[in-house]
RNA sequence: CGGGGAGUAGCGCAGCCUGGUAGCGCACCUGGUUUGGGACCAGGGGGUCGAAGGUUCGAAUCCUUUCUCCCCGACCA
């Protein structure tokens, strides 16, 4: 992508509405534009990141054996009346009346719909287990949307639903998802902390929430330091669930089961939540299968959510500095940015284009900053949008056949010979 | 939903108290000078002052109503 052809409206001053750092940076970096309270347009740069995160979530779901489908945003009230949640959900549910006077709603979650889909096609224990997910926009009419995309009213969520014959099997599905969640967040460069959680309005009796560490996080976490250094290849959900972790209002210093040496205290942001809720919805919505003995039994269900759009903000909260965003490589909108300080200089233009074409040809996501503007603006914009590797090309260095390469993750730069640049980047990006 | 605050150019704000030609900085456009850290000089465009009603010779400014947005708290991916 050439910057001159892209749509990347960076701004120097964030609007006074924006309060937290990720919100400010997302606006300044031209990632989002607010449309109304808690509702945002995703501009090209923001969309690239959102899609990256979505894709990682998708791949890890698929790896864990979940199957993707897509349910609508607009639902009829019928199923919600059956499940009893049409009234329970209250004002947080956006209700809509269609032209023929039917009561519709913009889905805040999908337990009802998925259970209905399941029950109309699955009748035998032989078809179990099943685990279905979708990545779809949700709407919850929060009393107080805030913090940009971290707490929007409209938000993109991955939610999936597991169906099992009995509690024992359901716990296996639960643990399977538990493990997939840890892997998903680690892949994004984050440190996930899993906590035993209240089940809330979804109901049920087993639940964990997943927070990621960020200095600016909303909640204070107390946890076993072993949770910080997990190897995604060797996760044992049962063992992990036994490690101590609590949010501040649950933490009790006197009764804390682990030693002070093992206890860590950090700030976190909730990005995922999983529930096992047994037969709560299958009972009400007739999701029964015949077991071996021919008896009709309600299936045991779990549901699992990841806030995809929230993660964009959460990752920025975890990775930024005073100059802007520092994207982890896996979610970065571009891997490499070629910053041509002097587009009007023939040598700079030629060299920049040479690199650009190489990266394009080799499917390394690259943005070429070919704008004609002051050097300071160019450098600071690039710091703001936080591309992991920035190749800075200027007349001065190029005379000596040098280019500067800046690693935005640790802000270290070095000058290397222009002929070794391609090898340098390849070594960094190909593992 | 309780408490507080704000709507004036794309963004950040001043003007309002004490009514009288709608301003400043950044951004934008034109020309020129610059060229390794948001550069400089000159010229220029852009506003139904959130909306409706009222008071007045005259309203961004005073009064009434209303809409929107933000912050703190209770609640959530």
Short mmCIF file of C-alpha atoms (C1' of nucleotides) in Angstrom, two decimals:
data_model
loop_
_atom_site.label_atom_id
_atom_site.label_comp_id
_atom_site.label_asym_id
_atom_site.label_seq_id
_atom_site.Cartn_x
_atom_site.Cartn_y
_atom_site.Cartn_z
CA UNK A 1 0.00 0.00 0.00
CA UNK A 2 1.22 3.45 -0.84
CA UNK A 3 0.43 6.02 1.79
CA UNK A 4 -0.47 8.53 -0.91
CA UNK A 5 -3.16 6.17 -2.11
CA UNK A 6 -4.36 5.04 1.32
CA UNK A 7 -6.87 6.72 3.60
CA UNK A 8 -5.05 7.39 6.82
CA UNK A 9 -6.21 10.63 8.41
CA UNK A 10 -3.84 11.12 11.34
CA UNK A 11 -4.37 14.06 13.65
CA UNK A 12 -2.16 15.88 16.06
CA UNK A 13 -4.70 16.63 18.77
CA UNK A 14 -7.21 14.04 19.87
CA UNK A 15 -10.76 15.32 20.29
CA UNK A 16 -11.51 16.28 23.87
CA UNK A 17 -14.08 13.44 24.08
CA UNK A 18 -11.39 10.80 24.14
CA UNK A 19 -10.22 9.99 27.63
CA UNK A 20 -8.16 6.83 27.69
CA UNK A 21 -4.97 6.29 25.78
CA UNK A 22 -6.17 3.64 23.33
CA UNK A 23 -9.18 5.74 22.38
CA UNK A 24 -7.02 8.81 21.81
CA UNK A 25 -4.48 6.87 19.80
CA UNK A 26 -7.10 5.13 17.68
CA UNK A 27 -8.57 8.48 16.74
CA UNK A 28 -5.21 10.12 16.21
CA UNK A 29 -3.99 7.22 14.10
CA UNK A 30 -7.08 7.43 11.90
CA UNK A 31 -8.37 3.98 12.89
CA UNK A 32 -11.92 4.85 13.89
CA UNK A 33 -14.43 7.63 13.76
CA UNK A 34 -17.22 7.90 16.25
CA UNK A 35 -20.66 7.82 14.72
CA UNK A 36 -22.68 8.14 17.91
CA UNK A 37 -22.18 7.17 21.54
CA UNK A 38 -20.49 3.77 21.59
CA UNK A 39 -20.82 3.28 17.83
CA UNK A 40 -17.87 3.63 15.49
CA UNK A 41 -16.89 3.51 11.86
CA UNK A 42 -13.76 1.51 11.31
CA UNK A 43 -11.43 3.40 9.00
CA UNK A 44 -9.00 1.43 6.81
CA UNK A 45 -6.14 1.19 9.30
CA UNK A 46 -8.44 0.16 12.14
CA UNK A 47 -10.19 -2.35 9.94
CA UNK A 48 -6.88 -3.99 9.00
CA UNK A 49 -6.13 -4.59 12.67
CA UNK A 50 -9.66 -5.73 13.45
CA UNK A 51 -9.42 -8.27 10.64
CA UNK A 52 -6.04 -9.48 11.88
CA UNK A 53 -7.42 -10.13 15.33
CA UNK A 54 -10.54 -11.71 13.92
CA UNK A 55 -8.42 -14.05 11.81
CA UNK A 56 -6.27 -15.17 14.74
CA UNK A 57 -9.40 -15.88 16.75
CA UNK A 58 -10.88 -17.78 13.82
CA UNK A 59 -7.78 -19.89 13.27
CA UNK A 60 -7.53 -20.87 16.92
CA UNK A 61 -11.21 -21.73 17.01
CA UNK A 62 -10.81 -23.92 13.97
CA UNK A 63 -7.70 -25.50 15.48
CA UNK A 64 -9.75 -26.36 18.55
CA UNK A 65 -12.39 -28.08 16.44
CA UNK A 66 -15.07 -25.41 16.51
CA UNK A 67 -17.06 -24.82 13.32
CA UNK A 68 -17.87 -21.39 11.95
CA UNK A 69 -21.30 -20.27 10.85
CA UNK A 70 -22.95 -16.86 10.74
CA UNK A 71 -26.14 -15.86 12.47
CA UNK A 72 -28.01 -12.60 11.83
CA UNK A 73 -27.68 -9.41 13.83
CA UNK A 74 -31.43 -8.87 13.82
CA UNK A 75 -33.46 -11.51 15.61
CA UNK A 76 -37.13 -12.07 16.17
CA UNK A 77 -38.38 -11.80 19.74
CA UNK A 78 -40.04 -15.25 19.66
CA UNK A 79 -37.13 -17.32 20.91
CA UNK A 80 -36.28 -14.75 23.54
CA UNK A 81 -39.79 -14.91 24.90
CA UNK A 82 -39.45 -18.69 25.13
CA UNK A 83 -36.13 -18.52 26.96
CA UNK A 84 -37.51 -15.93 29.33
CA UNK A 85 -34.81 -13.43 28.55
CA UNK A 86 -36.98 -11.04 26.53
CA UNK A 87 -38.03 -9.42 29.77
CA UNK A 88 -34.91 -10.21 31.78
CA UNK A 89 -32.56 -8.45 29.42
CA UNK A 90 -34.28 -5.14 29.97
CA UNK A 91 -33.30 -1.88 28.37
CA UNK A 92 -29.88 -3.10 27.39
CA UNK A 93 -31.50 -4.91 24.50
CA UNK A 94 -32.23 -2.73 21.49
CA UNK A 95 -35.75 -3.48 20.37
CA UNK A 96 -37.00 -2.76 16.88
CA UNK A 97 -40.42 -3.05 15.30
CA UNK A 98 -40.57 -4.07 11.67
CA UNK A 99 -43.12 -2.77 9.15
CA UNK A 100 -45.69 -5.37 9.99
CA UNK A 101 -45.46 -4.61 13.68
CA UNK A 102 -43.39 -7.65 14.60
CA UNK A 103 -41.09 -7.20 17.55
CA UNK A 104 -37.47 -7.64 16.56
CA UNK A 105 -34.22 -7.02 18.35
CA UNK A 106 -30.57 -6.41 17.57
CA UNK A 107 -28.88 -9.43 19.12
CA UNK A 108 -26.83 -8.81 22.26
CA UNK A 109 -25.81 -12.50 22.20
CA UNK A 110 -26.94 -15.66 20.46
CA UNK A 111 -27.75 -18.50 22.87
CA UNK A 112 -31.37 -18.62 21.76
CA UNK A 113 -30.68 -18.65 18.04
CA UNK A 114 -27.93 -21.23 18.18
CA UNK A 115 -29.96 -23.51 20.41
CA UNK A 116 -32.81 -23.28 17.95
CA UNK A 117 -30.53 -24.09 15.02
CA UNK A 118 -29.11 -27.00 16.94
CA UNK A 119 -32.42 -28.46 18.01
CA UNK A 120 -33.90 -28.35 14.55
CA UNK A 121 -31.14 -30.51 13.11
CA UNK A 122 -29.60 -32.65 15.83
CA UNK A 123 -31.52 -35.48 17.44
CA UNK A 124 -29.05 -38.14 18.45
CA UNK A 125 -26.27 -38.46 20.98
CA UNK A 126 -24.26 -39.84 18.08
CA UNK A 127 -24.00 -36.35 16.61
CA UNK A 128 -22.41 -34.97 19.74
CA UNK A 129 -20.29 -33.17 20.65
CA UNK A 130 -20.79 -30.05 18.56
CA UNK A 131 -19.14 -26.69 18.89
CA UNK A 132 -20.36 -23.84 16.69
CA UNK A 133 -19.15 -20.27 16.55
CA UNK A 134 -19.61 -17.07 14.70
CA UNK A 135 -17.94 -13.69 14.61
CA UNK A 136 -20.67 -11.12 14.40
CA UNK A 137 -21.60 -7.62 15.49
CA UNK A 138 -23.56 -7.37 18.70
CA UNK A 139 -25.47 -4.51 20.20
CA UNK A 140 -25.92 -3.85 23.88
CA UNK A 141 -27.51 -0.56 24.74
CA UNK A 142 -25.18 0.15 27.64
CA UNK A 143 -26.23 2.84 30.04
CA UNK A 144 -22.82 4.30 29.71
CA UNK A 145 -20.69 3.44 26.73
CA UNK A 146 -17.13 4.66 27.16
CA UNK A 147 -13.46 4.12 26.49
CA UNK A 148 -13.84 4.06 22.70
CA UNK A 149 -14.12 0.59 21.25
CA UNK A 150 -13.34 -0.98 24.62
CA UNK A 151 -16.88 -0.45 25.77
CA UNK A 152 -18.93 0.32 22.71
CA UNK A 153 -22.60 -0.37 22.34
CA UNK A 154 -21.97 -2.00 18.99
CA UNK A 155 -19.06 -4.42 19.14
CA UNK A 156 -17.63 -7.36 17.27
CA UNK A 157 -17.64 -10.55 19.25
CA UNK A 158 -16.65 -14.11 18.61
CA UNK A 159 -19.13 -16.31 20.43
CA UNK A 160 -19.40 -20.02 20.35
CA UNK A 161 -21.58 -22.62 21.86
CA UNK A 162 -20.81 -26.20 22.79
CA UNK A 163 -23.32 -29.04 22.93
CA UNK A 164 -22.60 -32.21 24.86
CA UNK A 165 -24.47 -35.21 26.16
CA UNK A 166 -23.67 -34.75 29.82
CA UNK A 167 -21.81 -32.60 32.28
CA UNK A 168 -18.67 -34.64 32.11
CA UNK A 169 -18.42 -34.26 28.34
CA UNK A 170 -19.34 -30.61 28.59
CA UNK A 171 -16.44 -30.00 30.94
CA UNK A 172 -14.13 -31.42 28.29
CA UNK A 173 -15.50 -28.95 25.76
CA UNK A 174 -15.09 -26.19 28.32
CA UNK A 175 -11.48 -27.08 28.98
CA UNK A 176 -10.81 -27.35 25.28
CA UNK A 177 -12.03 -23.78 24.81
CA UNK A 178 -10.16 -22.65 27.88
CA UNK A 179 -6.98 -23.85 26.27
CA UNK A 180 -7.85 -22.30 22.90
CA UNK A 181 -8.39 -18.94 24.61
CA UNK A 182 -5.01 -18.94 26.28
CA UNK A 183 -3.37 -19.80 22.97
CA UNK A 184 -5.33 -17.14 21.12
CA UNK A 185 -4.27 -14.32 23.42
CA UNK A 186 -0.66 -15.43 23.61
CA UNK A 187 -0.53 -15.44 19.84
CA UNK A 188 -1.54 -11.79 19.83
CA UNK A 189 1.43 -10.98 21.99
CA UNK A 190 -0.67 -10.62 25.13
CA UNK A 191 -0.38 -12.09 28.61
CA UNK A 192 -3.71 -13.67 29.53
CA UNK A 193 -4.73 -14.23 33.13
CA UNK A 194 -7.65 -16.59 33.64
CA UNK A 195 -9.90 -16.03 36.63
CA UNK A 196 -12.78 -17.90 38.10
CA UNK A 197 -15.79 -15.64 37.51
CA UNK A 198 -19.36 -14.96 38.44
CA UNK A 199 -21.75 -16.25 35.83
CA UNK A 200 -23.96 -13.15 35.61
CA UNK A 201 -27.01 -12.96 33.35
CA UNK A 202 -25.86 -15.84 31.13
CA UNK A 203 -26.45 -18.11 34.11
CA UNK A 204 -24.83 -21.40 34.97
CA UNK A 205 -22.36 -22.71 37.45
CA UNK A 206 -18.87 -22.63 35.95
CA UNK A 207 -17.24 -19.61 34.42
CA UNK A 208 -13.85 -18.08 33.79
CA UNK A 209 -12.95 -14.68 32.54
CA UNK A 210 -9.77 -13.87 30.68
CA UNK A 211 -8.00 -10.63 31.31
CA UNK A 212 -4.91 -9.42 29.55
CA UNK A 213 -2.24 -7.46 31.35
CA UNK A 214 -1.98 -3.75 30.62
CA UNK A 215 -0.68 -1.01 32.88
CA UNK A 216 -3.76 1.08 32.17
CA UNK A 217 -6.22 -1.77 32.74
CA UNK A 218 -9.44 -1.22 34.64
CA UNK A 219 -9.25 -4.04 37.14
CA UNK A 220 -6.53 -4.96 39.56
CA UNK A 221 -5.53 -8.60 39.45
CA UNK A 222 -3.84 -10.74 42.09
CA UNK A 223 -2.44 -13.93 40.66
CA UNK A 224 0.17 -16.63 40.78
CA UNK A 225 3.18 -15.46 38.81
CA UNK A 226 3.27 -18.79 37.00
CA UNK A 227 0.32 -17.52 34.95
CA UNK A 228 2.59 -14.97 33.30
CA UNK A 229 4.88 -17.46 31.66
CA UNK A 230 2.73 -20.06 30.00
CA UNK A 231 3.92 -22.20 27.17
CA UNK A 232 1.03 -22.42 24.71
CA UNK A 233 2.13 -25.87 23.63
CA UNK A 234 1.84 -27.44 27.05
CA UNK A 235 -1.28 -25.94 28.57
CA UNK A 236 -3.12 -28.15 31.00
CA UNK A 237 -6.47 -26.47 31.65
CA UNK A 238 -7.11 -28.25 34.92
CA UNK A 239 -3.76 -27.31 36.33
CA UNK A 240 -4.12 -23.77 35.06
CA UNK A 241 -7.53 -23.42 36.61
CA UNK A 242 -6.06 -24.42 39.94
CA UNK A 243 -3.59 -21.51 39.96
CA UNK A 244 -4.61 -18.62 42.11
CA UNK A 245 -6.05 -15.53 40.42
CA UNK A 246 -8.55 -12.99 41.70
CA UNK A 247 -9.73 -9.47 41.05
CA UNK A 248 -9.21 -7.00 43.85
CA UNK A 249 -12.63 -7.23 45.48
CA UNK A 250 -12.38 -11.02 45.67
CA UNK A 251 -8.81 -11.05 46.87
CA UNK A 252 -8.38 -11.54 50.58
CA UNK A 253 -4.86 -11.01 51.82
CA UNK A 254 -5.29 -13.15 54.91
CA UNK A 255 -6.71 -16.17 53.13
CA UNK A 256 -4.60 -15.98 50.02
CA UNK A 257 -3.41 -19.55 49.32
CA UNK A 258 -0.08 -18.62 47.78
CA UNK A 259 3.01 -16.97 49.18
CA UNK A 260 3.88 -13.34 48.71
CA UNK A 261 6.78 -14.35 46.53
CA UNK A 262 4.50 -16.07 44.06
CA UNK A 263 1.82 -13.41 44.14
CA UNK A 264 1.80 -10.76 41.46
CA UNK A 265 -0.38 -7.69 41.26
CA UNK A 266 -1.11 -6.07 37.91
CA UNK A 267 -3.80 -4.25 36.00
CA UNK A 268 -5.90 -6.13 33.50
CA UNK A 269 -8.56 -5.73 30.84
CA UNK A 270 -11.23 -8.34 30.34
CA UNK A 271 -11.25 -9.66 26.77
CA UNK A 272 -12.93 -13.03 27.05
CA UNK A 273 -15.41 -14.95 29.13
CA UNK A 274 -16.48 -18.58 29.09
CA UNK A 275 -19.47 -20.26 30.72
CA UNK A 276 -20.79 -23.70 31.31
CA UNK A 277 -24.51 -23.42 32.01
CA UNK A 278 -25.81 -26.96 31.71
CA UNK A 279 -29.32 -27.33 30.36
CA UNK A 280 -30.59 -23.84 31.05
CA UNK A 281 -31.40 -23.05 27.41
CA UNK A 282 -31.77 -26.57 26.06
CA UNK A 283 -34.62 -27.20 28.52
CA UNK A 284 -36.52 -24.10 27.50
CA UNK A 285 -35.83 -24.29 23.78
CA UNK A 286 -36.24 -28.04 23.39
CA UNK A 287 -32.68 -28.92 22.53
CA UNK A 288 -32.98 -32.62 23.36
CA UNK A 289 -31.23 -35.64 21.92
CA UNK A 290 -31.90 -39.32 22.37
CA UNK A 291 -29.28 -41.07 24.44
CA UNK A 292 -28.16 -44.69 24.10
CA UNK A 293 -31.21 -45.96 25.91
CA UNK A 294 -33.55 -44.02 23.63
CA UNK A 295 -34.44 -41.48 26.26
CA UNK A 296 -34.76 -37.80 25.36
CA UNK A 297 -32.29 -35.73 27.34
CA UNK A 298 -31.49 -32.01 27.21
CA UNK A 299 -27.99 -31.23 25.93
CA UNK A 300 -25.40 -29.61 28.16
CA UNK A 301 -24.22 -26.32 26.81
CA UNK A 302 -21.45 -23.83 27.23
CA UNK A 303 -20.89 -20.45 25.66
CA UNK A 304 -17.63 -18.67 25.04
CA UNK A 305 -17.04 -15.05 24.10
CA UNK A 306 -14.09 -13.02 22.90
CA UNK A 307 -14.44 -9.28 22.43
CA UNK A 308 -12.78 -8.91 19.04
CA UNK A 309 -13.25 -5.15 18.68
CA UNK A 310 -12.41 -4.63 22.35
CA UNK A 311 -9.11 -6.41 21.76
CA UNK A 312 -8.03 -3.69 19.35
CA UNK A 313 -8.21 -1.18 22.19
CA UNK A 314 -6.85 -3.62 24.75
CA UNK A 315 -3.77 -4.38 22.67
CA UNK A 316 -3.06 -0.66 22.34
CA UNK A 317 -3.43 -0.28 26.09
CA UNK A 318 -0.82 -3.00 26.46
CA UNK A 319 1.50 -1.72 23.72
CA UNK A 320 1.99 2.01 23.38
CA UNK A 321 4.34 4.76 24.44
CA UNK A 322 4.16 8.54 24.53
CA UNK A 323 4.64 8.68 20.75
CA UNK A 324 1.98 6.23 19.71
CA UNK A 325 1.09 2.62 19.16
CA UNK A 326 3.58 -0.25 19.14
CA UNK A 327 1.81 -3.12 17.39
CA UNK A 328 2.83 -6.66 18.19
CA UNK A 329 3.92 -8.24 14.92
CA UNK A 330 0.99 -10.67 14.72
CA UNK A 331 -1.71 -8.01 14.72
CA UNK A 332 0.10 -5.14 13.03
CA UNK A 333 -1.79 -3.59 10.10
CA UNK A 334 1.47 -3.66 8.14
CA UNK A 335 4.65 -5.46 9.07
CA UNK A 336 6.94 -2.96 7.42
CA UNK A 337 6.75 0.74 6.73
CA UNK A 338 9.09 2.33 4.23
CA UNK A 339 9.53 5.92 5.25
CA UNK A 340 10.85 7.86 2.32
CA UNK A 341 12.02 11.12 3.84
CA UNK A 342 12.70 12.68 0.47
CA UNK A 343 10.24 11.48 -2.17
CA UNK A 344 11.34 14.20 -4.54
CA UNK A 345 14.90 12.90 -4.58
CA UNK A 346 15.41 10.44 -7.39
CA UNK A 347 17.71 8.09 -5.46
CA UNK A 348 15.42 7.95 -2.43
CA UNK A 349 12.39 7.32 -4.62
CA UNK A 350 14.09 4.57 -6.58
CA UNK A 351 15.42 2.78 -3.52
CA UNK A 352 12.08 3.03 -1.68
CA UNK A 353 10.24 1.67 -4.64
CA UNK A 354 12.70 -1.16 -5.05
CA UNK A 355 12.08 -2.32 -1.46
CA UNK A 356 8.37 -1.74 -1.78
CA UNK A 357 8.06 -3.89 -4.85
CA UNK A 358 10.10 -6.65 -3.27
CA UNK A 359 7.87 -6.77 -0.19
CA UNK A 360 4.72 -6.61 -2.27
CA UNK A 361 5.90 -9.46 -4.44
CA UNK A 362 6.79 -11.55 -1.40
CA UNK A 363 3.53 -10.92 0.46
CA UNK A 364 5.10 -8.96 3.25
CA UNK A 365 2.51 -6.40 4.26
CA UNK A 366 4.09 -3.05 3.60
CA UNK A 367 3.15 0.60 3.52
CA UNK A 368 5.28 3.04 1.58
CA UNK A 369 5.19 6.55 2.98
CA UNK A 370 5.68 8.48 -0.23
CA UNK A 371 3.95 11.64 0.92
CA UNK A 372 5.52 14.96 0.18
CA UNK A 373 5.52 16.56 3.60
CA UNK A 374 7.97 17.60 6.28
CA UNK A 375 10.30 15.02 7.72
CA UNK A 376 9.13 15.60 11.26
CA UNK A 377 5.52 14.95 10.36
CA UNK A 378 6.47 11.83 8.48
CA UNK A 379 8.52 10.37 11.30
CA UNK A 380 6.00 11.19 13.97
CA UNK A 381 3.08 9.82 11.95
CA UNK A 382 4.98 6.59 11.54
CA UNK A 383 5.66 6.42 15.25
CA UNK A 384 1.98 7.06 15.86
CA UNK A 385 0.68 4.27 13.65
CA UNK A 386 3.30 1.96 15.12
CA UNK A 387 4.33 -0.36 12.30
CA UNK A 388 6.81 -2.87 13.80
CA UNK A 389 9.65 -2.34 11.32
CA UNK A 390 10.27 1.09 9.86
CA UNK A 391 12.78 1.50 7.11
CA UNK A 392 13.85 5.10 7.01
CA UNK A 393 15.34 6.25 3.76
CA UNK A 394 16.96 9.65 3.42
CA UNK A 395 19.36 11.39 1.12
CA UNK A 396 22.07 11.77 3.73
CA UNK A 397 22.44 8.07 4.57
CA UNK A 398 21.75 6.85 1.10
CA UNK A 399 24.82 8.69 -0.12
CA UNK A 400 26.80 6.22 1.99
CA UNK A 401 24.56 3.35 0.89
CA UNK A 402 22.92 3.18 4.31
CA UNK A 403 19.33 2.92 5.42
CA UNK A 404 18.00 3.16 8.93
CA UNK A 405 15.84 0.41 10.35
CA UNK A 406 13.79 1.13 13.40
CA UNK A 407 12.15 -1.50 15.55
CA UNK A 408 9.04 0.13 16.94
CA UNK A 409 8.65 -2.50 19.62
CA UNK A 410 11.83 -1.51 21.46
CA UNK A 411 12.48 1.77 19.62
CA UNK A 412 15.99 0.76 18.75
CA UNK A 413 17.35 1.81 15.38
CA UNK A 414 20.35 0.81 13.48
CA UNK A 415 21.87 1.75 10.17
CA UNK A 416 22.65 -1.01 7.78
CA UNK A 417 23.87 -1.14 4.24
CA UNK A 418 21.06 -0.71 1.78
CA UNK A 419 21.94 -3.94 0.04
CA UNK A 420 21.49 -6.04 3.20
CA UNK A 421 18.10 -4.56 4.11
CA UNK A 422 16.00 -7.23 2.42
CA UNK A 423 17.89 -10.01 4.19
CA UNK A 424 17.57 -8.18 7.47
CA UNK A 425 13.79 -7.95 7.19
CA UNK A 426 13.43 -11.50 5.97
CA UNK A 427 15.36 -12.72 8.99
CA UNK A 428 13.07 -10.80 11.30
CA UNK A 429 9.83 -11.86 9.71
CA UNK A 430 10.43 -15.42 8.69
CA UNK A 431 10.60 -17.68 11.68
"C1'" C B 1 -30.08 5.21 36.24
"C1'" G B 2 -27.92 9.04 40.13
"C1'" G B 3 -24.27 13.15 40.18
"C1'" G B 4 -21.26 16.71 37.23
"C1'" G B 5 -19.64 19.13 32.60
"C1'" A B 6 -19.62 20.56 27.33
"C1'" G B 7 -21.81 21.90 22.34
"C1'" U B 8 -18.76 28.46 18.28
"C1'" A B 9 -14.54 26.32 11.04
"C1'" G B 10 -11.97 19.43 10.20
"C1'" C B 11 -9.33 19.43 15.43
"C1'" G B 12 -8.10 22.33 19.98
"C1'" C B 13 -10.18 26.61 22.04
"C1'" A B 14 -11.40 32.23 23.16
"C1'" G B 15 -15.68 35.40 22.91
"C1'" C B 16 -21.03 34.86 26.75
"C1'" C B 17 -20.71 37.66 32.94
"C1'" U B 18 -21.73 43.55 30.94
"C1'" G B 19 -26.38 42.10 23.79
"C1'" G B 20 -23.93 45.94 18.71
"C1'" U B 21 -19.13 43.68 11.95
"C1'" A B 22 -17.73 35.84 14.72
"C1'" G B 23 -12.12 35.39 16.39
"C1'" C B 24 -7.17 32.64 17.57
"C1'" G B 25 -3.78 28.23 17.01
"C1'" C B 26 -3.29 23.78 14.22
"C1'" A B 27 -5.08 21.54 9.70
"C1'" C B 28 -6.54 22.89 4.45
"C1'" C B 29 -5.64 25.77 -0.66
"C1'" U B 30 -2.00 29.06 -3.82
"C1'" G B 31 3.03 30.91 -4.58
"C1'" G B 32 7.94 30.96 -2.87
"C1'" U B 33 12.07 29.41 0.42
"C1'" U B 34 13.49 24.98 3.03
"C1'" U B 35 14.80 19.48 3.45
"C1'" G B 36 17.31 13.75 8.94
"C1'" G B 37 12.34 15.53 13.76
"C1'" G B 38 5.51 18.28 13.44
"C1'" A B 39 10.22 24.34 9.21
"C1'" C B 40 9.56 29.56 7.35
"C1'" C B 41 7.43 33.93 4.51
"C1'" A B 42 3.31 35.92 1.81
"C1'" G B 43 -1.61 35.40 0.21
"C1'" G B 44 -6.41 32.66 0.57
"C1'" G B 45 -10.97 29.47 1.44
"C1'" G B 46 -14.12 27.62 5.09
"C1'" G B 47 -19.38 29.10 10.30
"C1'" U B 48 -27.29 28.88 9.31
"C1'" C B 49 -22.37 29.89 16.98
"C1'" G B 50 -26.35 21.96 18.41
"C1'" A B 51 -31.93 22.78 17.41
"C1'" A B 52 -36.70 25.26 18.31
"C1'" G B 53 -39.27 29.14 20.50
"C1'" G B 54 -39.18 33.84 23.24
"C1'" U B 55 -37.31 38.99 24.98
"C1'" U B 56 -35.09 43.14 22.12
"C1'" C B 57 -34.31 48.15 17.19
"C1'" G B 58 -30.54 44.25 17.45
"C1'" A B 59 -29.00 37.60 20.38
"C1'" A B 60 -23.14 33.21 20.00
"C1'" U B 61 -24.23 36.36 24.37
"C1'" C B 62 -30.41 37.06 28.16
"C1'" C B 63 -34.98 33.53 29.09
"C1'" U B 64 -37.68 28.73 28.07
"C1'" U B 65 -37.85 24.01 25.89
"C1'" U B 66 -35.25 20.24 23.55
"C1'" C B 67 -31.36 17.18 21.27
"C1'" U B 68 -26.46 15.41 21.43
"C1'" C B 69 -21.78 14.25 23.52
"C1'" C B 70 -18.32 13.57 27.58
"C1'" C B 71 -16.71 12.61 32.77
"C1'" C B 72 -17.45 10.14 37.99
"C1'" G B 73 -20.39 6.15 40.20
"C1'" A B 74 -23.51 1.29 39.92
"C1'" C B 75 -23.24 -2.76 35.60
"C1'" C B 76 -20.68 -5.54 31.26
"C1'" A B 77 -17.17 -8.87 25.68
#
